[in-house]
PDB file of C-alpha atoms in Angstrom:
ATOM      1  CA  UNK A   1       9.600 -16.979   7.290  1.00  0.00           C
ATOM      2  CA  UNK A   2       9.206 -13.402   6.119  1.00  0.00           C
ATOM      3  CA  UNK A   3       6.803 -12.933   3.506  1.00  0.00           C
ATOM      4  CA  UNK A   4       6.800 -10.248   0.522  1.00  0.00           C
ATOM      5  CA  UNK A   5       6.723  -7.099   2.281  1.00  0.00           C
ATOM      6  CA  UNK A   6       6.463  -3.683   0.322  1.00  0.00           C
ATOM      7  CA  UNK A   7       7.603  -0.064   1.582  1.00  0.00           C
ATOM      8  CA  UNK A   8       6.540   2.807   2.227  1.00  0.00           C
ATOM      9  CA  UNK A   9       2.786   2.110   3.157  1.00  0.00           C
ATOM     10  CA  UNK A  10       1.367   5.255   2.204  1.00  0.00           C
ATOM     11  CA  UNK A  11       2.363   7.959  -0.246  1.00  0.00           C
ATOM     12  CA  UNK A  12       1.469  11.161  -1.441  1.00  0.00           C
ATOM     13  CA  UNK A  13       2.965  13.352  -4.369  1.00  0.00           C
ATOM     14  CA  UNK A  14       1.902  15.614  -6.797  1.00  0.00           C
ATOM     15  CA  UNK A  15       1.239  15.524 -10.481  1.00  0.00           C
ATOM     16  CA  UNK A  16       4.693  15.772 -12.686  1.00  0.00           C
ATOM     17  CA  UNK A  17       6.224  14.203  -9.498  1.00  0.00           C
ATOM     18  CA  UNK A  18       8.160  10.913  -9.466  1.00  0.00           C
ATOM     19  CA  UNK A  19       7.929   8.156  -6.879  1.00  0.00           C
ATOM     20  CA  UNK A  20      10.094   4.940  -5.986  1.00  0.00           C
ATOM     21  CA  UNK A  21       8.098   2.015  -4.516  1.00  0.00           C
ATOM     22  CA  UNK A  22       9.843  -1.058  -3.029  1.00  0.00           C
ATOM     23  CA  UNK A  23       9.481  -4.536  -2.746  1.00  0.00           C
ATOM     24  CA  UNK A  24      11.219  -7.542  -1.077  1.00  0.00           C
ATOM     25  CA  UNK A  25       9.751 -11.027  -2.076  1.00  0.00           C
ATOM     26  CA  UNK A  26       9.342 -14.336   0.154  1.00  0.00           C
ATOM     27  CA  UNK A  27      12.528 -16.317   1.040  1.00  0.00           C
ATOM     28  CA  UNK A  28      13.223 -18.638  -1.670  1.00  0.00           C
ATOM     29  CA  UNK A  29      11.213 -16.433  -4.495  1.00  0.00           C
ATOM     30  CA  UNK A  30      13.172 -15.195  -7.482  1.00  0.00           C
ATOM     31  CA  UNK A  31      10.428 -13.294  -9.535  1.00  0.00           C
ATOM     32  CA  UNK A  32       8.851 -10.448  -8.568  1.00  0.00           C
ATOM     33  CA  UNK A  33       5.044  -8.993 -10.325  1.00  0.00           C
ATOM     34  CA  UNK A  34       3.646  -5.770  -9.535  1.00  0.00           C
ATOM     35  CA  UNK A  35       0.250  -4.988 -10.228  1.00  0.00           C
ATOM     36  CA  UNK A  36      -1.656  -2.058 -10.285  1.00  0.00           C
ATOM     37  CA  UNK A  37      -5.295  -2.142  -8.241  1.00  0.00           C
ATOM     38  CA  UNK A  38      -7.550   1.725  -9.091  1.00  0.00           C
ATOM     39  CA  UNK A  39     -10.166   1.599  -6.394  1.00  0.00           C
ATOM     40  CA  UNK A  40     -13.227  -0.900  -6.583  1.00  0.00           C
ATOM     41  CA  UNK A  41     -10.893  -3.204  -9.746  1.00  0.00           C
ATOM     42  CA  UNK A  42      -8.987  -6.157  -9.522  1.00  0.00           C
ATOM     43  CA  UNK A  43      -5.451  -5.536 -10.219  1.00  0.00           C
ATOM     44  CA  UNK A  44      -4.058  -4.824 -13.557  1.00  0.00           C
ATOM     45  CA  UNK A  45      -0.307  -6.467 -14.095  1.00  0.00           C
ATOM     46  CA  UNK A  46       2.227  -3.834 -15.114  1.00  0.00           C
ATOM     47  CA  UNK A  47       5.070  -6.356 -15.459  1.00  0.00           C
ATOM     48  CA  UNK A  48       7.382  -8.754 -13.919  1.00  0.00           C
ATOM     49  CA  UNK A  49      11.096  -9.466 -13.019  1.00  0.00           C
ATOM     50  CA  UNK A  50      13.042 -12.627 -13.059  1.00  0.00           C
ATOM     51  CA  UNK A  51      16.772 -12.628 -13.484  1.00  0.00           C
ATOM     52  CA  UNK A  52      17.339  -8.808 -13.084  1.00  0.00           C
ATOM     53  CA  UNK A  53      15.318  -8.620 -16.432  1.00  0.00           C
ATOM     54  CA  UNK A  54      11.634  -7.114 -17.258  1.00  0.00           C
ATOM     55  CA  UNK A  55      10.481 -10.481 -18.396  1.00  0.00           C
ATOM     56  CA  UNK A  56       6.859  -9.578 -19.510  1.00  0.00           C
ATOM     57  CA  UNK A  57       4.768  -6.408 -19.684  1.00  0.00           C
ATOM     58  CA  UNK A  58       1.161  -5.555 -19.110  1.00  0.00           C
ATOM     59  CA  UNK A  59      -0.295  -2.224 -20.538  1.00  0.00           C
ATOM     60  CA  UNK A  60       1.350   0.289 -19.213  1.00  0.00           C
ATOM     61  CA  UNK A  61       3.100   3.416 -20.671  1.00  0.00           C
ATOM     62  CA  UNK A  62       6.842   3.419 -20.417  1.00  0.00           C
ATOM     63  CA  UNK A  63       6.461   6.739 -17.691  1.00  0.00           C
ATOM     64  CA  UNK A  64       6.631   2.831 -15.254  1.00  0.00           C
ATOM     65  CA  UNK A  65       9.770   1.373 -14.796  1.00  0.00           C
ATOM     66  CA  UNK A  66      11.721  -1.600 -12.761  1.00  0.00           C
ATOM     67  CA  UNK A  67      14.853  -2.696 -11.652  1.00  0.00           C
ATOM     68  CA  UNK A  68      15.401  -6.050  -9.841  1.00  0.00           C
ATOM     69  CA  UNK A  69      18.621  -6.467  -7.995  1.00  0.00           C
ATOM     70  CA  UNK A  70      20.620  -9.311  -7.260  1.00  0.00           C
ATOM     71  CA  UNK A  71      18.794 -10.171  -3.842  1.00  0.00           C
ATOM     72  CA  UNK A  72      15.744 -10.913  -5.891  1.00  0.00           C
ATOM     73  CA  UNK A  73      14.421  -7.338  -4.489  1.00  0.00           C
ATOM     74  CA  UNK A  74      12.624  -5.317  -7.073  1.00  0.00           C
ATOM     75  CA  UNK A  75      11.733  -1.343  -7.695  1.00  0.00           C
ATOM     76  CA  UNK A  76       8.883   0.368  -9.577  1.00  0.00           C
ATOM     77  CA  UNK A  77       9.631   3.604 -10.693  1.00  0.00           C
ATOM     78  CA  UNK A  78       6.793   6.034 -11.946  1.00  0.00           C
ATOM     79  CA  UNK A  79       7.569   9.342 -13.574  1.00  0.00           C
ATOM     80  CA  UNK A  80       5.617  12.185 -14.768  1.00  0.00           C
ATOM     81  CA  UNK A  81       2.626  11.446 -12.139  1.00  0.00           C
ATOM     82  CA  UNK A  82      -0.912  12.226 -13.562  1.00  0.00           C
ATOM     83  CA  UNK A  83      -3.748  11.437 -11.261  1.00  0.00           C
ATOM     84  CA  UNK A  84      -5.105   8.468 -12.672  1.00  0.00           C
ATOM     85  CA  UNK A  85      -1.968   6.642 -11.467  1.00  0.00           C
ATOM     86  CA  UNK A  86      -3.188   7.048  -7.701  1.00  0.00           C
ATOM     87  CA  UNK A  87      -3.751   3.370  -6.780  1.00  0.00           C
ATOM     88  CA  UNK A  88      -2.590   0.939  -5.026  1.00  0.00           C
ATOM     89  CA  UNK A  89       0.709  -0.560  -5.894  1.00  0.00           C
ATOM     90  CA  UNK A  90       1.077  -4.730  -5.185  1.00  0.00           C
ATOM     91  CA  UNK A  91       4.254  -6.628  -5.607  1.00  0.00           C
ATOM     92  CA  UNK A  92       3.768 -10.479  -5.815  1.00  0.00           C
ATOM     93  CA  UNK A  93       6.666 -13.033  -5.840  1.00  0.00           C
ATOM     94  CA  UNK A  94       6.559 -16.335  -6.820  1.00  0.00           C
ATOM     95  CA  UNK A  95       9.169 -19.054  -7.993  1.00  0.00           C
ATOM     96  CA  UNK A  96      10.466 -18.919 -11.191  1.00  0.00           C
ATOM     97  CA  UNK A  97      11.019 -21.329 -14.130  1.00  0.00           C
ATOM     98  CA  UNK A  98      13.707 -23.222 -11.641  1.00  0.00           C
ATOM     99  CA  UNK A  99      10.868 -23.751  -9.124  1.00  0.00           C
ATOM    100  CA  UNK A 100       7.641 -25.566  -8.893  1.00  0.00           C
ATOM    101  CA  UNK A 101       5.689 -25.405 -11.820  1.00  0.00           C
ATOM    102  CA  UNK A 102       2.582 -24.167 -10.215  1.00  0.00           C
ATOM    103  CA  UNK A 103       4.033 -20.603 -10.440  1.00  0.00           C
ATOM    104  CA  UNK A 104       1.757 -19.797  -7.222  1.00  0.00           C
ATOM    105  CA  UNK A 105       1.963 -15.676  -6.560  1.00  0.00           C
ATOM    106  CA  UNK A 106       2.011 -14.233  -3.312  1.00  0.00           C
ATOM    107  CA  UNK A 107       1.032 -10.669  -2.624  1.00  0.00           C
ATOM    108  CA  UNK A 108       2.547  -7.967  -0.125  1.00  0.00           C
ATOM    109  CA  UNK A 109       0.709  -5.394   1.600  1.00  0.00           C
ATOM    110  CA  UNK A 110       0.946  -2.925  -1.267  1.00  0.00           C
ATOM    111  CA  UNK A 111       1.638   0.824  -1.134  1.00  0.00           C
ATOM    112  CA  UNK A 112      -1.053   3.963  -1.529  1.00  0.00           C
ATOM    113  CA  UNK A 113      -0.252   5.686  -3.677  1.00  0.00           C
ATOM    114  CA  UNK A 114      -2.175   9.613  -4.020  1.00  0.00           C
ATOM    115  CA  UNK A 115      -1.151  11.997  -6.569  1.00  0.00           C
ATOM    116  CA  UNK A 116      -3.013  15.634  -6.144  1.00  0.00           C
TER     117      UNK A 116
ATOM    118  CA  UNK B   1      -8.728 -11.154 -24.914  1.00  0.00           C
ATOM    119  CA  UNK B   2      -8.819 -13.516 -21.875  1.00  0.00           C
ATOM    120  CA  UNK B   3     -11.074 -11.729 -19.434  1.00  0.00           C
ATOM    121  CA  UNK B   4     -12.234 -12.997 -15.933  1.00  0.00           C
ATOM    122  CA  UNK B   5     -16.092 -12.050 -14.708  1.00  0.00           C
ATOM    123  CA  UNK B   6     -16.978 -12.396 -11.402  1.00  0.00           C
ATOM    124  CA  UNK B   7     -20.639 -12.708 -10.388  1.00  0.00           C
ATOM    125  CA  UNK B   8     -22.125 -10.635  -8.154  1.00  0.00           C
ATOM    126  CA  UNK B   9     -20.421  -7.964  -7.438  1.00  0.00           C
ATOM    127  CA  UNK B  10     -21.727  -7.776  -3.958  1.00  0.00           C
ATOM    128  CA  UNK B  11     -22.837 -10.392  -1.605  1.00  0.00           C
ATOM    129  CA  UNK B  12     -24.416  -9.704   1.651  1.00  0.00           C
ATOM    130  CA  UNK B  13     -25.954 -13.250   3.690  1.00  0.00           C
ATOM    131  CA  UNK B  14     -26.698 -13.996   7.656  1.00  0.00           C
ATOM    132  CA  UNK B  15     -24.055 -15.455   9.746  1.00  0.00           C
ATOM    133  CA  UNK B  16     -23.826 -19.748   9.299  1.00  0.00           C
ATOM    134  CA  UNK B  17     -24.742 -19.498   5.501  1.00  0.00           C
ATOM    135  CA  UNK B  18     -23.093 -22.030   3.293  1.00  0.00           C
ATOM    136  CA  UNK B  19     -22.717 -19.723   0.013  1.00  0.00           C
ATOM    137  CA  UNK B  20     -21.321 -19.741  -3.534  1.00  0.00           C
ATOM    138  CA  UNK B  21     -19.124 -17.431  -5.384  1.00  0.00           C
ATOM    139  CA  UNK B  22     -18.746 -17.591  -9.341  1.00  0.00           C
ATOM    140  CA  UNK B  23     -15.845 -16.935 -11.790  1.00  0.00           C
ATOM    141  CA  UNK B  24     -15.807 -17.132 -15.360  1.00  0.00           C
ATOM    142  CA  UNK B  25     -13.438 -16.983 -17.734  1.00  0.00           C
ATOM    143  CA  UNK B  26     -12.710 -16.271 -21.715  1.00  0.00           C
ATOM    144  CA  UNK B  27     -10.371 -18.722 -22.772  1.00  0.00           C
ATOM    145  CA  UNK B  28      -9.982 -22.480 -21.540  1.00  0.00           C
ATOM    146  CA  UNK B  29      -6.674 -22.978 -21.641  1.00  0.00           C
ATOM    147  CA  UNK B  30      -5.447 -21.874 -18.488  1.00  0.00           C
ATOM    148  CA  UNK B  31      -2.365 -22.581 -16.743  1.00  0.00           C
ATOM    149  CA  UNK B  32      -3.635 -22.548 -12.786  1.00  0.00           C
ATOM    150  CA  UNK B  33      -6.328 -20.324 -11.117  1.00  0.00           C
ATOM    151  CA  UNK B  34      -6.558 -18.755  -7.879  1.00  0.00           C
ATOM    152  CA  UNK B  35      -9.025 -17.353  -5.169  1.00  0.00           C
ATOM    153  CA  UNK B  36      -7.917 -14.573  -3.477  1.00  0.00           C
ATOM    154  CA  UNK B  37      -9.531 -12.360  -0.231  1.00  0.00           C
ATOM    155  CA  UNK B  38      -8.629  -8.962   0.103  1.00  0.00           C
ATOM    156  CA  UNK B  39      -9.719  -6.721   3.589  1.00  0.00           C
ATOM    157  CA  UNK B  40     -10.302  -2.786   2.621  1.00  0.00           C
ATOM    158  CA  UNK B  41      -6.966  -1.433   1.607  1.00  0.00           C
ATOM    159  CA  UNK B  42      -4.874  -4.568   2.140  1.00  0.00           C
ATOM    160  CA  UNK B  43      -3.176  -6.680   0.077  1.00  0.00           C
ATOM    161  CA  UNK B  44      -4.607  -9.874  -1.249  1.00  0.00           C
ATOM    162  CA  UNK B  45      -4.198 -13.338   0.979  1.00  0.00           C
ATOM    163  CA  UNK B  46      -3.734 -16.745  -0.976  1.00  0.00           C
ATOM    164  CA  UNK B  47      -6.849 -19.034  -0.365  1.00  0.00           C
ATOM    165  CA  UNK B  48      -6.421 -21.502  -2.965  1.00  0.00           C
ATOM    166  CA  UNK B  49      -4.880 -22.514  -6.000  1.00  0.00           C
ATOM    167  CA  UNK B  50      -6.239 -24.562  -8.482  1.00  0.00           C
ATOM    168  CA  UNK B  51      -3.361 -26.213 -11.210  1.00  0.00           C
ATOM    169  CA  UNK B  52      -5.600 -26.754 -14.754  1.00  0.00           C
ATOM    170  CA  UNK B  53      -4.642 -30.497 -14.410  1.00  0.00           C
ATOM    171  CA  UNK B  54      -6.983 -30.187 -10.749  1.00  0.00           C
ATOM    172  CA  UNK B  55     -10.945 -30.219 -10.435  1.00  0.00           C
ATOM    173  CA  UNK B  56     -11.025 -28.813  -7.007  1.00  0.00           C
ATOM    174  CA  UNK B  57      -9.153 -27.366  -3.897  1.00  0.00           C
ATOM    175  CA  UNK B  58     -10.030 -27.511  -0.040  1.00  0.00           C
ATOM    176  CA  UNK B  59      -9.122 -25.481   2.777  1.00  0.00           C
ATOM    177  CA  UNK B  60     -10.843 -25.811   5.838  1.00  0.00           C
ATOM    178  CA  UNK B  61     -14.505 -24.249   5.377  1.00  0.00           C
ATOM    179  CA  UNK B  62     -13.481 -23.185   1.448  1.00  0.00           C
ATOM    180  CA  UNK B  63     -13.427 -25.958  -1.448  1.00  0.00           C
ATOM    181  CA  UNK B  64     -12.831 -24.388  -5.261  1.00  0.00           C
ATOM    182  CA  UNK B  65     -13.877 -26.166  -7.744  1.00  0.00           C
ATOM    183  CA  UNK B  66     -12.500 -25.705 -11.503  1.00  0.00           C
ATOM    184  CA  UNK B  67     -14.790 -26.823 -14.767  1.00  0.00           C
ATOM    185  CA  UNK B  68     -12.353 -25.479 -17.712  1.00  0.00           C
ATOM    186  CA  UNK B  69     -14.062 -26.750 -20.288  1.00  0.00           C
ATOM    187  CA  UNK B  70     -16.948 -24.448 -19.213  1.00  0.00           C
ATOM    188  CA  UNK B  71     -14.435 -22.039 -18.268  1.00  0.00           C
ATOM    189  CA  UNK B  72     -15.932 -21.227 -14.713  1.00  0.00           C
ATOM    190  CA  UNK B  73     -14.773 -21.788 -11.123  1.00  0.00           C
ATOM    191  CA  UNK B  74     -16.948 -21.291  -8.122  1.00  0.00           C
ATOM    192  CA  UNK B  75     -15.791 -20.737  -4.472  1.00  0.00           C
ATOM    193  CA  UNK B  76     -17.627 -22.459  -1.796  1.00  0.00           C
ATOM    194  CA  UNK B  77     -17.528 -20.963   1.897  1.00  0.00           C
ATOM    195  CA  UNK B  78     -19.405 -23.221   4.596  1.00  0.00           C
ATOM    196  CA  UNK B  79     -20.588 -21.926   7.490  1.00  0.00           C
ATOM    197  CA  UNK B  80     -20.038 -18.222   7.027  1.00  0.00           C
ATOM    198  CA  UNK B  81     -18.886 -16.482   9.743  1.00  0.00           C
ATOM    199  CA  UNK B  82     -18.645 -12.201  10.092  1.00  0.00           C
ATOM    200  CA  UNK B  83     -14.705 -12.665   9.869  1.00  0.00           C
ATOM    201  CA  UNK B  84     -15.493 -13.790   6.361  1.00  0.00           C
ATOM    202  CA  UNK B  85     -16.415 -10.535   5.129  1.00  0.00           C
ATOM    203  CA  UNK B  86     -14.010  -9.456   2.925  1.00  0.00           C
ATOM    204  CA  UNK B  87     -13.598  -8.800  -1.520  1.00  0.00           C
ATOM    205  CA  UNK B  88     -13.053 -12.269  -3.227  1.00  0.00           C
ATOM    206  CA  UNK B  89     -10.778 -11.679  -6.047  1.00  0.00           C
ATOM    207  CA  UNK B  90     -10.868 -14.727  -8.709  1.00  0.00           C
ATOM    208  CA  UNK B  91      -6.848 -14.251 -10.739  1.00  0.00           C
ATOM    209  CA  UNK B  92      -6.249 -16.517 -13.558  1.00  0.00           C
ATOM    210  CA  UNK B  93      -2.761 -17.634 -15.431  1.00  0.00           C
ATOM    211  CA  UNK B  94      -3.979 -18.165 -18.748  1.00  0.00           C
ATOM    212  CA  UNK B  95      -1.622 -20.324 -20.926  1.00  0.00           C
ATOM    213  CA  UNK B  96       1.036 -18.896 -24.124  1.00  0.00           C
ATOM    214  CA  UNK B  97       2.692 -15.746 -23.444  1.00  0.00           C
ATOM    215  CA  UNK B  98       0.677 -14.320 -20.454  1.00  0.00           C
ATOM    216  CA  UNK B  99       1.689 -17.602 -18.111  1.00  0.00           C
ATOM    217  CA  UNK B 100       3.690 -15.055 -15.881  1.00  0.00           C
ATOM    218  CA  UNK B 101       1.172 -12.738 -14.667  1.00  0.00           C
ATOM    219  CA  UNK B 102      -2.696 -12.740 -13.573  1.00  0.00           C
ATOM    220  CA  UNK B 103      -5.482 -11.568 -14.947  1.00  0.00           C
ATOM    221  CA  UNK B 104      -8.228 -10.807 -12.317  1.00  0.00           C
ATOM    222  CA  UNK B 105     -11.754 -10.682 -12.038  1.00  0.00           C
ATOM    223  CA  UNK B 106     -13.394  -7.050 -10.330  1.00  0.00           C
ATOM    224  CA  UNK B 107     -14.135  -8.962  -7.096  1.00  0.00           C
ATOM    225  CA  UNK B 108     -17.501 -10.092  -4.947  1.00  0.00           C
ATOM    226  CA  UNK B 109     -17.754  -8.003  -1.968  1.00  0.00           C
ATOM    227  CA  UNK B 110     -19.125 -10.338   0.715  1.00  0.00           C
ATOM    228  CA  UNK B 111     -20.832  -8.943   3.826  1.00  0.00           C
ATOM    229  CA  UNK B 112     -21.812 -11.348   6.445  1.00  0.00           C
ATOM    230  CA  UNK B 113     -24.308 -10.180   9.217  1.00  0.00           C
ATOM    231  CA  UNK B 114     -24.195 -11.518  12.283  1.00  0.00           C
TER     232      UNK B 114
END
């Protein structure tokens, strides 16, 4: 049983750039979270996916985007790179409101992201 | 605002150590917590999950325990081994509109010597 798995590993771009990151979730998970993690935080939820639909929203300016497609795979897209978004980028997938209630979020790998 | 502390920030004990780690949070009315360990630059492994209905959670050496009411959680790891080193990130679904994602604490960086 695969579990979420998130590509590419590393990345590097430059500031005004824009960057796709990718993200497959566990068999049998439907909703897909990314977070964002700066370097010695926890990380900070930009938003999540359920249905092919941005569901909820953390913080974040509207320079991050999403798609979900109908394989319950999800996208973040980030334009206009500044600095401050180097990070690294976690999806988590979990079951959604058809599944167990415990709502129980599993993490992938994550991707570096470094914008110079 | 529901915020999650985690206390200390850094840890560092002898190997065979039984040892705590602490999590508070704002805001009792939580939907489930969990403990999570993260190796430099990883991602972040499932330990345990704790439902709100639930007082505690064990796992081979680890047993969380979950007082909402005081709004803290502690992590218990028996027997600490050097393979334990690792960031313990504490993530909490609070309840209402934020049930879909987690808020996390800033981590305990554990070091175990051998």
């Amino acid at each position: 049983d695969a579990g979420v798995t998130q590509s590419p590993t590393h990345l590097i771009k430059t500031r005004g750039q824009q960057v796709t990151l990718r993200c497959s979730p566990k068999s049998g998970h439907d909703t897909v979270s990314w977070y964002q993690q700066a370097l010695g935080q926890g990380p900070q939820f930009i938003f999540q996916y359920y249905e092919e639909e941005e569901r909820q929203r953390g913080n974040f300016p509207d320079r991050f985007s999403g798609h979900q497609f109908p394989n319950y795979s999800s996208e973040l897209n980030v334009n206009a790179l500044l600095l401050g978004d180097s990070a690294l980028y976690l999806c988590a997938s979990s079951w959604g409101p058809s599944g167990p209630p415990y709502n129980e979020q599993f993490f992938g790998p994550g991707t570096r992201l470094t914008v110079l | 605002k529901q915020e999650v502390t985690q206390i200390p920030a850094a840890l560092s004990v002898p190997e065979g150590e039984n040892l705590v780690l602490n999590c508070s949070f704002t805001d009792s009315a939580i939907y489930n917590l969990q403990w999570f360990r993260q190796d430099p630059g990883k991602g972040l492994t499932s330990l345990l999950l704790i439902q709100s209905s639930q007082r505690e959670q064990t796992s081979g050496r680890l047993n969380a325990s979950l007082d909402k009411s005081s709004g803290r959680s502690t992590l218990y790891i028996a027997a600490s081994q050097p393979g334990d080193s690792a960031t313990y990130l504490c993530a909490v679904h609070f309840g209402g509109g934020s049930q879909g994602n987690l808020i996390f604490g800033k981590g305990t960086k554990l070091s175990v010597k051998p």
